[in-house]
Amino acid sequence: MTSSPPAPEPGLRKRIGAPGRDMTRPEVPEALPIPLYDNHTHLEFEDGIDQLEPLESLDRAEAAGVRGVVQVGTDLETSRWSAQLAASDPRVLAAVALHPNEAPKLFARGELSAHLSEISRLAAEPRVRAVGETGLDFFRTGEDGREAQIEAFETHIDIAKANGIAMQIHDRDAHDEVVATLLRVGAPEKTVFHCFSGDAKLARICNDRGWFMSFAGTMTFKNAPALREALAVAKPELILAETDAPFLTPEPFRGRPNAPYLLPHTVRRMAETLNMPLDELCAQLAANTERVYGSWDPEEAAA
Ligand SMILES: [Zn+2]
Ligand SMILES: [Zn+2]
């Protein structure tokens, strides 16, 4: 825990933001009454205005009552970096995987299996507590990439099971196929739908199977009543909260750069939707998160 935290290599940073978009950072909101965790974030992204360094981002998050994050890889480089950051900062745990939109590209270059072996090696590190994000994305990847996506998804499922760690699923326009794959090969004990995008029907399936549903800023959007319905249906012990930063900034800041310190906006909206006292929801979310990933505290994890 003493090595200095790695700054993202310039080449690792991907730029977001579009010309003309308001890219100023919202204020740090009032802190949540009970500290909790951001279940899914990408700290390596550059957002087009300032370079919010990972450590500063984590400091801001702490000030807002977000005491820890799961830093998620999407390819080999970001997965390695995520594992390094987690090894160097007690506020970070890592998830490692090849994103479903990356897998078909790697397959086409003949590199998929070598990269999966390296993900498998990283998954054994003590502060890597999830395989993710993996899954299926039929929105950005066409029919021709489907086979590679499914192959990569199944291998990631095996890696999560072999290491006894959680799995974070990226599911975009692919609910039925994701569920079918999980039922066919058997889901890891701790399976999380990251940025849950289903409706009440999928929430009921998750309830029945004991799969976790992680709600992102999308649940605050005006055009997302189905997500709020799903949240209301979800078993309280299966809900989680995340930012998926730098994307999906919650209202009232939709479109501006996201970071873990903005998670309270989503959590407050979740409490409203559930008609639940905020402190009770925060305690529930913190407990659920620790149940999925284990403790962030290096001492406790070693004990
Ligand atoms: Zn995703
Ligand atoms: Zn993500």
mmCIF file of C-alpha atoms and ligand atoms in Angstrom:
data_model
loop_
_atom_site.group_PDB
_atom_site.id
_atom_site.type_symbol
_atom_site.label_atom_id
_atom_site.label_comp_id
_atom_site.label_asym_id
_atom_site.label_seq_id
_atom_site.Cartn_x
_atom_site.Cartn_y
_atom_site.Cartn_z
ATOM 1 C CA MET A 1 0.000 0.000 0.000
ATOM 2 C CA THR A 2 3.039 2.260 0.031
ATOM 3 C CA SER A 3 3.896 2.460 -3.655
ATOM 4 C CA SER A 4 2.969 5.754 -5.225
ATOM 5 C CA PRO A 5 -0.282 5.741 -7.157
ATOM 6 C CA PRO A 6 0.159 5.543 -10.899
ATOM 7 C CA ALA A 7 -0.877 8.513 -12.989
ATOM 8 C CA PRO A 8 -2.577 7.394 -16.185
ATOM 9 C CA GLU A 9 -0.170 7.303 -19.118
ATOM 10 C CA PRO A 10 -1.128 9.974 -21.644
ATOM 11 C CA GLY A 11 -1.906 7.257 -24.202
ATOM 12 C CA LEU A 12 -4.283 5.552 -21.791
ATOM 13 C CA ARG A 13 -6.498 8.569 -21.441
ATOM 14 C CA LYS A 14 -9.473 8.726 -23.720
ATOM 15 C CA ARG A 15 -11.093 12.040 -24.339
ATOM 16 C CA ILE A 16 -14.785 12.649 -23.871
ATOM 17 C CA GLY A 17 -16.902 15.724 -24.462
ATOM 18 C CA ALA A 18 -18.117 17.407 -27.611
ATOM 19 C CA PRO A 19 -17.679 20.931 -28.962
ATOM 20 C CA GLY A 20 -20.227 23.330 -27.540
ATOM 21 C CA ARG A 21 -21.077 21.157 -24.579
ATOM 22 C CA ASP A 22 -20.925 22.654 -21.083
ATOM 23 C CA MET A 23 -17.905 20.883 -19.630
ATOM 24 C CA THR A 24 -17.625 22.811 -16.361
ATOM 25 C CA ARG A 25 -17.574 20.690 -13.256
ATOM 26 C CA PRO A 26 -20.536 20.820 -10.892
ATOM 27 C CA GLU A 27 -19.869 21.715 -7.229
ATOM 28 C CA VAL A 28 -19.177 19.041 -4.656
ATOM 29 C CA PRO A 29 -22.634 18.294 -3.202
ATOM 30 C CA GLU A 30 -23.574 18.062 0.460
ATOM 31 C CA ALA A 31 -22.051 14.894 1.917
ATOM 32 C CA LEU A 32 -24.199 11.806 2.303
ATOM 33 C CA PRO A 33 -25.095 11.077 5.952
ATOM 34 C CA ILE A 34 -23.487 7.615 5.848
ATOM 35 C CA PRO A 35 -20.441 6.972 3.630
ATOM 36 C CA LEU A 36 -20.835 4.510 0.810
ATOM 37 C CA TYR A 37 -19.162 3.417 -2.437
ATOM 38 C CA ASP A 38 -19.241 4.113 -6.152
ATOM 39 C CA ASN A 39 -19.639 0.600 -7.610
ATOM 40 C CA HIS A 40 -18.376 1.416 -11.087
ATOM 41 C CA THR A 41 -16.180 4.238 -12.311
ATOM 42 C CA HIS A 42 -13.433 4.948 -14.857
ATOM 43 C CA LEU A 43 -10.934 7.351 -13.292
ATOM 44 C CA GLU A 44 -8.508 7.231 -16.212
ATOM 45 C CA PHE A 45 -10.717 9.171 -18.611
ATOM 46 C CA GLU A 46 -9.962 12.736 -19.477
ATOM 47 C CA ASP A 47 -13.008 14.913 -19.687
ATOM 48 C CA GLY A 48 -11.975 17.731 -21.942
ATOM 49 C CA ILE A 49 -11.757 20.578 -19.407
ATOM 50 C CA ASP A 50 -9.329 19.859 -16.622
ATOM 51 C CA GLN A 51 -7.426 16.708 -15.885
ATOM 52 C CA LEU A 52 -8.981 15.678 -12.632
ATOM 53 C CA GLU A 53 -6.274 13.389 -11.293
ATOM 54 C CA PRO A 54 -7.429 10.119 -9.750
ATOM 55 C CA LEU A 55 -6.262 11.093 -6.267
ATOM 56 C CA GLU A 56 -7.984 14.438 -6.334
ATOM 57 C CA SER A 57 -11.093 12.769 -7.644
ATOM 58 C CA LEU A 58 -10.996 10.334 -4.720
ATOM 59 C CA ASP A 59 -10.507 13.219 -2.251
ATOM 60 C CA ARG A 60 -13.559 15.014 -3.635
ATOM 61 C CA ALA A 61 -15.560 11.817 -3.474
ATOM 62 C CA GLU A 62 -14.625 11.332 0.177
ATOM 63 C CA ALA A 63 -15.764 14.890 0.923
ATOM 64 C CA ALA A 64 -19.156 13.991 -0.586
ATOM 65 C CA GLY A 65 -19.502 10.819 1.491
ATOM 66 C CA VAL A 66 -18.273 8.423 -1.191
ATOM 67 C CA ARG A 67 -15.553 6.611 0.733
ATOM 68 C CA GLY A 68 -14.432 4.173 -1.956
ATOM 69 C CA VAL A 69 -14.800 3.194 -5.597
ATOM 70 C CA VAL A 70 -14.541 0.184 -7.871
ATOM 71 C CA GLN A 71 -12.220 1.292 -10.680
ATOM 72 C CA VAL A 72 -13.172 -0.654 -13.799
ATOM 73 C CA GLY A 73 -10.978 -1.703 -16.722
ATOM 74 C CA THR A 74 -12.228 -2.012 -20.291
ATOM 75 C CA ASP A 75 -9.106 -3.424 -21.994
ATOM 76 C CA LEU A 76 -5.751 -4.831 -20.952
ATOM 77 C CA GLU A 77 -4.088 -1.452 -20.373
ATOM 78 C CA THR A 78 -6.881 0.019 -18.269
ATOM 79 C CA SER A 79 -7.297 -3.271 -16.390
ATOM 80 C CA ARG A 80 -3.598 -3.282 -15.479
ATOM 81 C CA TRP A 81 -3.808 0.327 -14.431
ATOM 82 C CA SER A 82 -6.944 -0.346 -12.357
ATOM 83 C CA ALA A 83 -5.175 -3.159 -10.499
ATOM 84 C CA GLN A 84 -2.161 -0.906 -9.850
ATOM 85 C CA LEU A 85 -4.303 1.935 -8.548
ATOM 86 C CA ALA A 86 -6.171 -0.455 -6.239
ATOM 87 C CA ALA A 87 -2.885 -1.803 -4.905
ATOM 88 C CA SER A 88 -1.717 1.716 -4.090
ATOM 89 C CA ASP A 89 -4.799 3.433 -2.638
ATOM 90 C CA PRO A 90 -7.047 1.973 0.082
ATOM 91 C CA ARG A 91 -10.060 3.807 -1.371
ATOM 92 C CA VAL A 92 -9.896 1.762 -4.570
ATOM 93 C CA LEU A 93 -10.771 -1.814 -5.491
ATOM 94 C CA ALA A 94 -10.411 -2.940 -9.089
ATOM 95 C CA ALA A 95 -12.417 -4.774 -11.706
ATOM 96 C CA VAL A 96 -10.616 -6.172 -14.761
ATOM 97 C CA ALA A 97 -11.986 -7.270 -18.132
ATOM 98 C CA LEU A 98 -12.148 -6.724 -21.863
ATOM 99 C CA HIS A 99 -15.241 -4.660 -22.685
ATOM 100 C CA PRO A 100 -17.794 -6.353 -24.970
ATOM 101 C CA ASN A 101 -17.098 -3.734 -27.627
ATOM 102 C CA GLU A 102 -13.330 -4.432 -27.405
ATOM 103 C CA ALA A 103 -13.561 -8.224 -27.579
ATOM 104 C CA PRO A 104 -14.578 -8.458 -31.270
ATOM 105 C CA LYS A 105 -11.716 -6.126 -32.289
ATOM 106 C CA LEU A 106 -9.224 -8.281 -30.381
ATOM 107 C CA PHE A 107 -10.705 -11.409 -31.916
ATOM 108 C CA ALA A 108 -10.292 -9.967 -35.413
ATOM 109 C CA ARG A 109 -6.600 -9.278 -34.646
ATOM 110 C CA GLY A 110 -6.113 -12.778 -33.238
ATOM 111 C CA GLU A 111 -5.319 -11.372 -29.784
ATOM 112 C CA LEU A 112 -8.424 -12.266 -27.802
ATOM 113 C CA SER A 113 -7.191 -15.391 -26.044
ATOM 114 C CA ALA A 114 -3.810 -13.907 -25.082
ATOM 115 C CA HIS A 115 -5.557 -10.882 -23.578
ATOM 116 C CA LEU A 116 -8.039 -13.078 -21.726
ATOM 117 C CA SER A 117 -5.148 -15.036 -20.174
ATOM 118 C CA GLU A 118 -3.678 -11.812 -18.885
ATOM 119 C CA ILE A 119 -7.085 -10.761 -17.458
ATOM 120 C CA SER A 120 -7.205 -14.125 -15.739
ATOM 121 C CA ARG A 121 -3.788 -13.467 -14.171
ATOM 122 C CA LEU A 122 -4.831 -9.992 -12.979
ATOM 123 C CA ALA A 123 -8.063 -11.379 -11.489
ATOM 124 C CA ALA A 124 -6.016 -13.267 -8.909
ATOM 125 C CA GLU A 125 -4.578 -10.088 -7.372
ATOM 126 C CA PRO A 126 -5.899 -9.431 -3.866
ATOM 127 C CA ARG A 127 -7.443 -6.012 -4.553
ATOM 128 C CA VAL A 128 -9.019 -7.073 -7.835
ATOM 129 C CA ARG A 129 -12.477 -8.017 -6.583
ATOM 130 C CA ALA A 130 -14.498 -8.240 -9.769
ATOM 131 C CA VAL A 131 -14.294 -9.294 -13.381
ATOM 132 C CA GLY A 132 -15.795 -6.435 -15.348
ATOM 133 C CA GLU A 133 -16.928 -4.897 -17.352
ATOM 134 C CA THR A 134 -17.923 -7.797 -19.520
ATOM 135 C CA GLY A 135 -21.223 -8.813 -21.097
ATOM 136 C CA LEU A 136 -23.036 -8.103 -24.318
ATOM 137 C CA ASP A 137 -23.566 -4.874 -26.239
ATOM 138 C CA PHE A 138 -25.772 -5.186 -29.298
ATOM 139 C CA PHE A 139 -26.031 -1.403 -29.593
ATOM 140 C CA ARG A 140 -22.443 -0.660 -30.617
ATOM 141 C CA THR A 141 -21.405 -4.059 -31.900
ATOM 142 C CA GLY A 142 -23.164 -5.569 -34.892
ATOM 143 C CA GLU A 143 -24.123 -9.109 -35.769
ATOM 144 C CA ASP A 144 -20.584 -9.911 -37.023
ATOM 145 C CA GLY A 145 -19.048 -9.286 -33.598
ATOM 146 C CA ARG A 146 -21.572 -11.283 -31.626
ATOM 147 C CA GLU A 147 -19.767 -14.605 -31.524
ATOM 148 C CA ALA A 148 -16.579 -13.025 -30.164
ATOM 149 C CA GLN A 149 -18.619 -11.118 -27.560
ATOM 150 C CA ILE A 150 -20.330 -14.251 -26.337
ATOM 151 C CA GLU A 151 -17.057 -16.192 -26.246
ATOM 152 C CA ALA A 152 -15.361 -13.431 -24.248
ATOM 153 C CA PHE A 153 -18.361 -13.116 -21.906
ATOM 154 C CA GLU A 154 -18.331 -16.848 -21.153
ATOM 155 C CA THR A 155 -14.580 -16.822 -20.466
ATOM 156 C CA HIS A 156 -14.987 -13.828 -18.118
ATOM 157 C CA ILE A 157 -17.720 -15.738 -16.272
ATOM 158 C CA ASP A 158 -15.292 -18.650 -15.810
ATOM 159 C CA ILE A 159 -12.562 -16.307 -14.561
ATOM 160 C CA ALA A 160 -14.899 -14.760 -11.967
ATOM 161 C CA LYS A 161 -15.980 -18.186 -10.751
ATOM 162 C CA ALA A 162 -12.426 -19.577 -10.662
ATOM 163 C CA ASN A 163 -11.294 -16.664 -8.482
ATOM 164 C CA GLY A 164 -14.427 -16.501 -6.341
ATOM 165 C CA ILE A 165 -14.906 -12.814 -7.135
ATOM 166 C CA ALA A 166 -17.831 -10.749 -8.390
ATOM 167 C CA MET A 167 -18.703 -10.052 -12.018
ATOM 168 C CA GLN A 168 -19.892 -6.719 -13.409
ATOM 169 C CA ILE A 169 -22.039 -7.088 -16.491
ATOM 170 C CA HIS A 170 -22.341 -4.482 -19.221
ATOM 171 C CA ASP A 171 -25.703 -5.140 -20.877
ATOM 172 C CA ARG A 172 -26.765 -2.821 -23.654
ATOM 173 C CA ASP A 173 -29.809 -3.780 -25.707
ATOM 174 C CA ALA A 174 -29.069 -7.413 -24.863
ATOM 175 C CA HIS A 175 -31.132 -8.286 -21.753
ATOM 176 C CA ASP A 176 -32.523 -11.592 -23.033
ATOM 177 C CA GLU A 177 -29.189 -12.860 -24.342
ATOM 178 C CA VAL A 178 -27.346 -11.836 -21.160
ATOM 179 C CA VAL A 179 -29.870 -13.688 -18.996
ATOM 180 C CA ALA A 180 -29.800 -16.710 -21.328
ATOM 181 C CA THR A 181 -25.982 -16.849 -21.178
ATOM 182 C CA LEU A 182 -25.980 -16.621 -17.368
ATOM 183 C CA LEU A 183 -28.527 -19.417 -17.097
ATOM 184 C CA ARG A 184 -26.738 -21.561 -19.678
ATOM 185 C CA VAL A 185 -23.250 -21.447 -18.153
ATOM 186 C CA GLY A 186 -24.181 -20.596 -14.550
ATOM 187 C CA ALA A 187 -23.739 -17.098 -13.089
ATOM 188 C CA PRO A 188 -20.970 -16.287 -10.592
ATOM 189 C CA GLU A 189 -22.297 -16.141 -7.036
ATOM 190 C CA LYS A 190 -22.024 -12.346 -7.058
ATOM 191 C CA THR A 191 -23.333 -11.087 -10.358
ATOM 192 C CA VAL A 192 -23.919 -7.362 -10.854
ATOM 193 C CA PHE A 193 -25.807 -5.664 -13.689
ATOM 194 C CA HIS A 194 -23.740 -2.476 -13.951
ATOM 195 C CA CYS A 195 -25.681 0.615 -15.097
ATOM 196 C CA PHE A 196 -28.878 -1.395 -14.819
ATOM 197 C CA SER A 197 -30.940 -0.586 -17.897
ATOM 198 C CA GLY A 198 -33.775 -3.076 -17.611
ATOM 199 C CA ASP A 199 -37.381 -2.665 -16.610
ATOM 200 C CA ALA A 200 -39.449 -4.156 -13.782
ATOM 201 C CA LYS A 201 -39.499 -7.483 -15.606
ATOM 202 C CA LEU A 202 -35.695 -7.803 -15.597
ATOM 203 C CA ALA A 203 -35.624 -6.573 -11.981
ATOM 204 C CA ARG A 204 -37.910 -9.473 -11.023
ATOM 205 C CA ILE A 205 -35.608 -11.947 -12.781
ATOM 206 C CA CYS A 206 -32.655 -10.459 -10.846
ATOM 207 C CA ASN A 207 -34.653 -10.720 -7.596
ATOM 208 C CA ASP A 208 -35.356 -14.405 -8.244
ATOM 209 C CA ARG A 209 -31.731 -15.205 -9.081
ATOM 210 C CA GLY A 210 -30.101 -13.034 -6.414
ATOM 211 C CA TRP A 211 -28.355 -10.852 -9.014
ATOM 212 C CA PHE A 212 -27.394 -7.307 -8.028
ATOM 213 C CA MET A 213 -28.695 -4.227 -9.823
ATOM 214 C CA SER A 214 -26.394 -1.198 -9.862
ATOM 215 C CA PHE A 215 -28.214 2.052 -10.622
ATOM 216 C CA ALA A 216 -26.401 4.910 -12.363
ATOM 217 C CA GLY A 217 -27.248 8.549 -13.137
ATOM 218 C CA THR A 218 -29.601 7.324 -15.842
ATOM 219 C CA MET A 219 -32.217 6.619 -13.149
ATOM 220 C CA THR A 220 -32.471 10.377 -12.514
ATOM 221 C CA PHE A 221 -33.224 11.174 -16.179
ATOM 222 C CA LYS A 222 -36.644 12.526 -17.056
ATOM 223 C CA ASN A 223 -37.152 9.910 -19.765
ATOM 224 C CA ALA A 224 -36.402 6.965 -17.459
ATOM 225 C CA PRO A 225 -39.597 6.103 -15.559
ATOM 226 C CA ALA A 226 -39.011 2.404 -16.355
ATOM 227 C CA LEU A 227 -35.715 2.491 -14.439
ATOM 228 C CA ARG A 228 -37.412 4.015 -11.408
ATOM 229 C CA GLU A 229 -40.090 1.340 -11.627
ATOM 230 C CA ALA A 230 -37.380 -1.310 -11.745
ATOM 231 C CA LEU A 231 -35.715 0.211 -8.696
ATOM 232 C CA ALA A 232 -39.013 0.142 -6.803
ATOM 233 C CA VAL A 233 -39.410 -3.557 -7.640
ATOM 234 C CA ALA A 234 -35.793 -4.555 -6.805
ATOM 235 C CA LYS A 235 -35.132 -6.237 -3.463
ATOM 236 C CA PRO A 236 -33.389 -3.670 -1.219
ATOM 237 C CA GLU A 237 -30.583 -6.118 -0.449
ATOM 238 C CA LEU A 238 -29.759 -6.370 -4.174
ATOM 239 C CA ILE A 239 -29.423 -2.686 -5.084
ATOM 240 C CA LEU A 240 -26.163 -0.822 -5.628
ATOM 241 C CA ALA A 241 -25.265 2.675 -6.877
ATOM 242 C CA GLU A 242 -22.587 3.832 -9.327
ATOM 243 C CA THR A 243 -21.551 6.768 -11.476
ATOM 244 C CA ASP A 244 -20.016 5.065 -14.564
ATOM 245 C CA ALA A 245 -18.044 8.335 -14.621
ATOM 246 C CA PRO A 246 -17.137 10.249 -16.691
ATOM 247 C CA PHE A 247 -20.402 9.335 -18.449
ATOM 248 C CA LEU A 248 -24.070 9.466 -17.406
ATOM 249 C CA THR A 249 -23.913 12.494 -15.099
ATOM 250 C CA PRO A 250 -27.030 12.588 -12.904
ATOM 251 C CA GLU A 251 -29.608 15.351 -13.056
ATOM 252 C CA PRO A 252 -29.547 18.299 -12.660
ATOM 253 C CA PHE A 253 -26.126 18.119 -14.374
ATOM 254 C CA ARG A 254 -26.831 15.722 -17.230
ATOM 255 C CA GLY A 255 -24.280 16.225 -20.054
ATOM 256 C CA ARG A 256 -21.550 17.728 -17.863
ATOM 257 C CA PRO A 257 -18.477 15.736 -16.749
ATOM 258 C CA ASN A 258 -19.193 13.048 -14.192
ATOM 259 C CA ALA A 259 -16.983 11.895 -11.328
ATOM 260 C CA PRO A 260 -17.534 9.769 -8.216
ATOM 261 C CA TYR A 261 -18.196 12.862 -6.049
ATOM 262 C CA LEU A 262 -21.481 13.361 -7.921
ATOM 263 C CA LEU A 263 -22.910 10.009 -6.784
ATOM 264 C CA PRO A 264 -24.977 11.661 -3.979
ATOM 265 C CA HIS A 265 -27.342 13.147 -6.600
ATOM 266 C CA THR A 266 -28.243 9.643 -7.767
ATOM 267 C CA VAL A 267 -28.489 8.248 -4.240
ATOM 268 C CA ARG A 268 -30.817 11.046 -3.112
ATOM 269 C CA ARG A 269 -33.058 10.426 -6.104
ATOM 270 C CA MET A 270 -33.058 6.699 -5.306
ATOM 271 C CA ALA A 271 -34.161 7.441 -1.720
ATOM 272 C CA GLU A 272 -36.979 9.637 -3.058
ATOM 273 C CA THR A 273 -38.084 6.959 -5.510
ATOM 274 C CA LEU A 274 -38.057 4.300 -2.808
ATOM 275 C CA ASN A 275 -39.625 6.633 -0.265
ATOM 276 C CA MET A 276 -36.861 5.568 2.086
ATOM 277 C CA PRO A 277 -34.964 7.722 4.622
ATOM 278 C CA LEU A 278 -31.639 8.739 3.054
ATOM 279 C CA ASP A 279 -29.486 7.417 5.907
ATOM 280 C CA GLU A 280 -31.237 4.065 5.788
ATOM 281 C CA LEU A 281 -30.646 3.762 2.038
ATOM 282 C CA CYS A 282 -26.982 4.768 2.414
ATOM 283 C CA ALA A 283 -26.439 2.106 5.087
ATOM 284 C CA GLN A 284 -28.140 -0.484 2.898
ATOM 285 C CA LEU A 285 -26.067 0.431 -0.179
ATOM 286 C CA ALA A 286 -22.809 0.380 1.797
ATOM 287 C CA ALA A 287 -23.616 -3.040 3.278
ATOM 288 C CA ASN A 288 -24.683 -4.464 -0.107
ATOM 289 C CA THR A 289 -21.484 -3.195 -1.731
ATOM 290 C CA GLU A 290 -19.239 -4.756 0.920
ATOM 291 C CA ARG A 291 -21.151 -8.003 0.536
ATOM 292 C CA VAL A 292 -20.312 -8.056 -3.177
ATOM 293 C CA TYR A 293 -16.655 -6.922 -3.174
ATOM 294 C CA GLY A 294 -15.479 -7.473 0.418
ATOM 295 C CA SER A 295 -13.804 -4.820 2.531
ATOM 296 C CA TRP A 296 -11.860 -1.871 1.119
ATOM 297 C CA ASP A 297 -9.834 -1.750 4.326
ATOM 298 C CA PRO A 298 -6.477 -3.480 3.635
ATOM 299 C CA GLU A 299 -6.169 -4.598 7.283
ATOM 300 C CA GLU A 300 -9.626 -6.115 7.401
ATOM 301 C CA ALA A 301 -9.232 -7.826 4.032
ATOM 302 C CA ALA A 302 -5.996 -9.456 5.201
ATOM 303 C CA ALA A 303 -7.541 -10.632 8.482
HETATM 304 ZN ZN ZN B 1 -20.718 -0.398 -19.306
HETATM 305 ZN ZN ZN B 2 -18.325 1.477 -17.450
#
